[in-house]
Amino acid sequence: MTETRNDVRRMLGFVLVFAVVPSVLRWFSLGGVGIPSVTVADQPTWGAYVAGLSLGTLQDLSVGVLALGAVLLAKRVAGVGAAAGLGVFLFVFSHFYYLLDFLLFRALRIRMSHTFWEFLQFPAPFIDSAWETGLGVLLVGSVFIAAAGLLVWRVGHRTALEKHDTVTMTAATVFVAAVVVGTQFLPRTTHYAASNIVFRDVQNVVYNREHAWFDGPDVDPVAEYLTPQAEAFEKIDPEYPLLKRTAGFVGPTHFDLRVDADERPHVVLLFMESFGARDVGVLGAPHQPSASPNFDWMAREGVVFTNFYASGVQTTRAVVASLFGVHPRFSRRALQSDDIDYPLTGLPDLFQELGYRNAFFHNGSLSFERKEDFFPEHGYEEVYGVEDTRRWHPEAGGTSWGVFDTYLMEDLAAWLAEADAEGTPGFITAFTMTTHHPWRTPDDFVPPEFAAPPEDPEYRDYLDTFSYSDHALGYFTELLQQRGLAGKVVLFVLSDTAQPMGTRDENYMVARHLYEENVRIPFLIWAPGRIDAPARVDEVGSQVDFMATVMDALGMTGVNHSVGTSLRRAVPGRVALFNNPFHLRLWGARAGRYKYVLSQAAETEALYDLAADPGEFRDVSSVEPEIAGAVRDRVGAVANTMARLYAERRFVPEGR
């Protein structure tokens, strides 16, 4: 009897050792961050805090109970040594997970996920950002975890419920099951912020929440919501419902770009890292002087789009939407890094067919998110990254994310000059890097002195890099002029995503929300000598419309599966969709003056009237239920259809 009591005490000690750290971290997290809301209609209450802390602690105990069960089973099957080793592994792994989760939540308001492990395959780019957000704490915490693991080893060696383990584990199973059931009644935002991250991740894997379906309307979404307008095309194969052969574009135009029928100008698609519309002068930024003087004058000479949106909240989502004309996959794992040879056809294929020399440039890592594997599979014969830039420019400075943008601009101009000398038209897709956290600029760059600089030092650092990247953009146009290439190049400039700067909910993380500061981005077309009447296009559009716009502007035809509508054409009633599979699983849409946001995880929705409420502070979904319902139906239909097409790989035949 005494030995049994000792075993029970040791078992309880084992469970408590597993539970104490996540419980303490939860108190610190919710005390410093709170429970973030997804929309103005979803504000957390004190009851949510209490429920989160209470049920979260029970989840901590549940994880300890599950770990104990695994150790007892290992002891029976493989012996004491194996059981103790398993206990130490489970403790160290789970507590490292807790520590990463704590740092991410405190710094960025996002929770850890098993899907993030793929980023750890390529840790180098994160080094500078990690030091800024608490890598030192992680290192110290890892020492503590290792020391505590010795205690787990000792307890694991001494725990043995040879006669009573069946009864004990039955009771433990009932306890864990009760906690799982109780979690289902927790508000989704509270569950996101307060749940034990290991417990929550296991639930997500078991329930397969990566591809949850909407309750969509009974419509044919391909015909109603995913069919391009102002475009002459014919469908090719019913097995691939989006695949079509475009013969041209029709209808009244907002602008004209002169390209002779037998002419093949060089084409550059330049994606500016985290270059949000909110801070662009010509798009209404309040900064004096402008933080984007070069973008501003280029917009006044060319065509600028004032209500343009990112289709997702990650660079990899911008790649799929912009280059291939389809909504990015609604999953935590991006298609680019998760399925490199996924069958798609898009702009690089069309330019290849026209005899262009295709190249991808990036002044950051090619191994990160598998760019070096994805782009050669999708129409790019030449792929250059930071290793190439450093070889060409040994003096180049930068951060762990890559070298500064001006070096990239020199490489783009040099490559175009080489292609031009060969008499070969060049097609470049390039992504900049400097406007990425931790927001540093070259020592010799002097940022503008703003009349009313932001009080937030992090925002000031971001604006400095924003100004530097704009300087690099202007430098690129100078290089084109110097090499006699400006009149031979059509330049499309846009951003991959926007970048929130703590103005709402202390948020600096683009992947948390779908507010304007997360998804509204700049887009311009600059082509000296080809645009007689500069234009400002106010119609709503997104990266999904980018491919069709490029094709229309350049007079291109051919096979594609773009679902976007050319922004060169005047088309009433446009709707731009965007999604965010992170945080609380968000879909959003801009339709006219209204902005709609729906959270699958929190089961909440909000409708904002941007004309009356540009800051998105007042939910009017109850006042305008018909508008909210119509946009909700569109979002649900598109989300379901795209999820099905992605799962069935039905965009283009394999090997085309």
mmCIF file with all atom_site columns, C-alpha atoms in Angstrom, residues 15 18-24 26 53 55-65 98 175 179 194-197 199:
data_model
loop_
_atom_site.group_PDB
_atom_site.id
_atom_site.type_symbol
_atom_site.label_atom_id
_atom_site.label_alt_id
_atom_site.label_comp_id
_atom_site.label_asym_id
_atom_site.label_entity_id
_atom_site.label_seq_id
_atom_site.pdbx_PDB_ins_code
_atom_site.Cartn_x
_atom_site.Cartn_y
_atom_site.Cartn_z
_atom_site.occupancy
_atom_site.B_iso_or_equiv
_atom_site.pdbx_formal_charge
_atom_site.auth_seq_id
_atom_site.auth_comp_id
_atom_site.auth_asym_id
_atom_site.auth_atom_id
_atom_site.pdbx_PDB_model_num
ATOM 1  C CA . VAL A 1 15  ? 1.955   15.317 -14.470 1.00 0.00 ? 15  VAL A CA 1
ATOM 2  C CA . PHE A 1 18  ? 4.547   18.839 -17.362 1.00 0.00 ? 18  PHE A CA 1
ATOM 3  C CA . ALA A 1 19  ? 1.831   21.340 -16.441 1.00 0.00 ? 19  ALA A CA 1
ATOM 4  C CA . VAL A 1 20  ? 3.585   24.039 -14.432 1.00 0.00 ? 20  VAL A CA 1
ATOM 5  C CA . VAL A 1 21  ? 5.546   25.777 -17.218 1.00 0.00 ? 21  VAL A CA 1
ATOM 6  C CA . PRO A 1 22  ? 2.694   26.189 -19.744 1.00 0.00 ? 22  PRO A CA 1
ATOM 7  C CA . SER A 1 23  ? 0.406   27.378 -16.931 1.00 0.00 ? 23  SER A CA 1
ATOM 8  C CA . VAL A 1 24  ? 2.872   30.053 -15.834 1.00 0.00 ? 24  VAL A CA 1
ATOM 9  C CA . ARG A 1 26  ? -0.206  31.473 -20.022 1.00 0.00 ? 26  ARG A CA 1
ATOM 10 C CA . LEU A 1 53  ? -7.064  30.434 -17.824 1.00 0.00 ? 53  LEU A CA 1
ATOM 11 C CA . LEU A 1 55  ? -9.604  25.395 -19.167 1.00 0.00 ? 55  LEU A CA 1
ATOM 12 C CA . GLY A 1 56  ? -6.077  26.081 -20.378 1.00 0.00 ? 56  GLY A CA 1
ATOM 13 C CA . THR A 1 57  ? -4.700  24.779 -17.077 1.00 0.00 ? 57  THR A CA 1
ATOM 14 C CA . LEU A 1 58  ? -6.817  21.628 -17.383 1.00 0.00 ? 58  LEU A CA 1
ATOM 15 C CA . GLN A 1 59  ? -5.366  21.173 -20.868 1.00 0.00 ? 59  GLN A CA 1
ATOM 16 C CA . ASP A 1 60  ? -1.865  21.482 -19.396 1.00 0.00 ? 60  ASP A CA 1
ATOM 17 C CA . LEU A 1 61  ? -2.693  18.668 -16.998 1.00 0.00 ? 61  LEU A CA 1
ATOM 18 C CA . SER A 1 62  ? -4.160  16.642 -19.874 1.00 0.00 ? 62  SER A CA 1
ATOM 19 C CA . VAL A 1 63  ? -0.909  16.858 -21.817 1.00 0.00 ? 63  VAL A CA 1
ATOM 20 C CA . GLY A 1 64  ? 0.930   15.671 -18.713 1.00 0.00 ? 64  GLY A CA 1
ATOM 21 C CA . VAL A 1 65  ? -1.510  12.773 -18.329 1.00 0.00 ? 65  VAL A CA 1
ATOM 22 C CA . TYR A 1 98  ? 5.830   26.108 -25.276 1.00 0.00 ? 98  TYR A CA 1
ATOM 23 C CA . PHE A 1 175 ? -10.327 13.240 -17.484 1.00 0.00 ? 175 PHE A CA 1
ATOM 24 C CA . VAL A 1 179 ? -11.296 18.399 -21.133 1.00 0.00 ? 179 VAL A CA 1
ATOM 25 C CA . ALA A 1 194 ? -5.360  30.573 -24.114 1.00 0.00 ? 194 ALA A CA 1
ATOM 26 C CA . SER A 1 195 ? -5.260  26.888 -25.024 1.00 0.00 ? 195 SER A CA 1
ATOM 27 C CA . ASN A 1 196 ? -2.241  24.710 -24.379 1.00 0.00 ? 196 ASN A CA 1
ATOM 28 C CA . ILE A 1 197 ? -0.496  24.864 -27.754 1.00 0.00 ? 197 ILE A CA 1
ATOM 29 C CA . PHE A 1 199 ? -3.220  20.247 -26.953 1.00 0.00 ? 199 PHE A CA 1
#
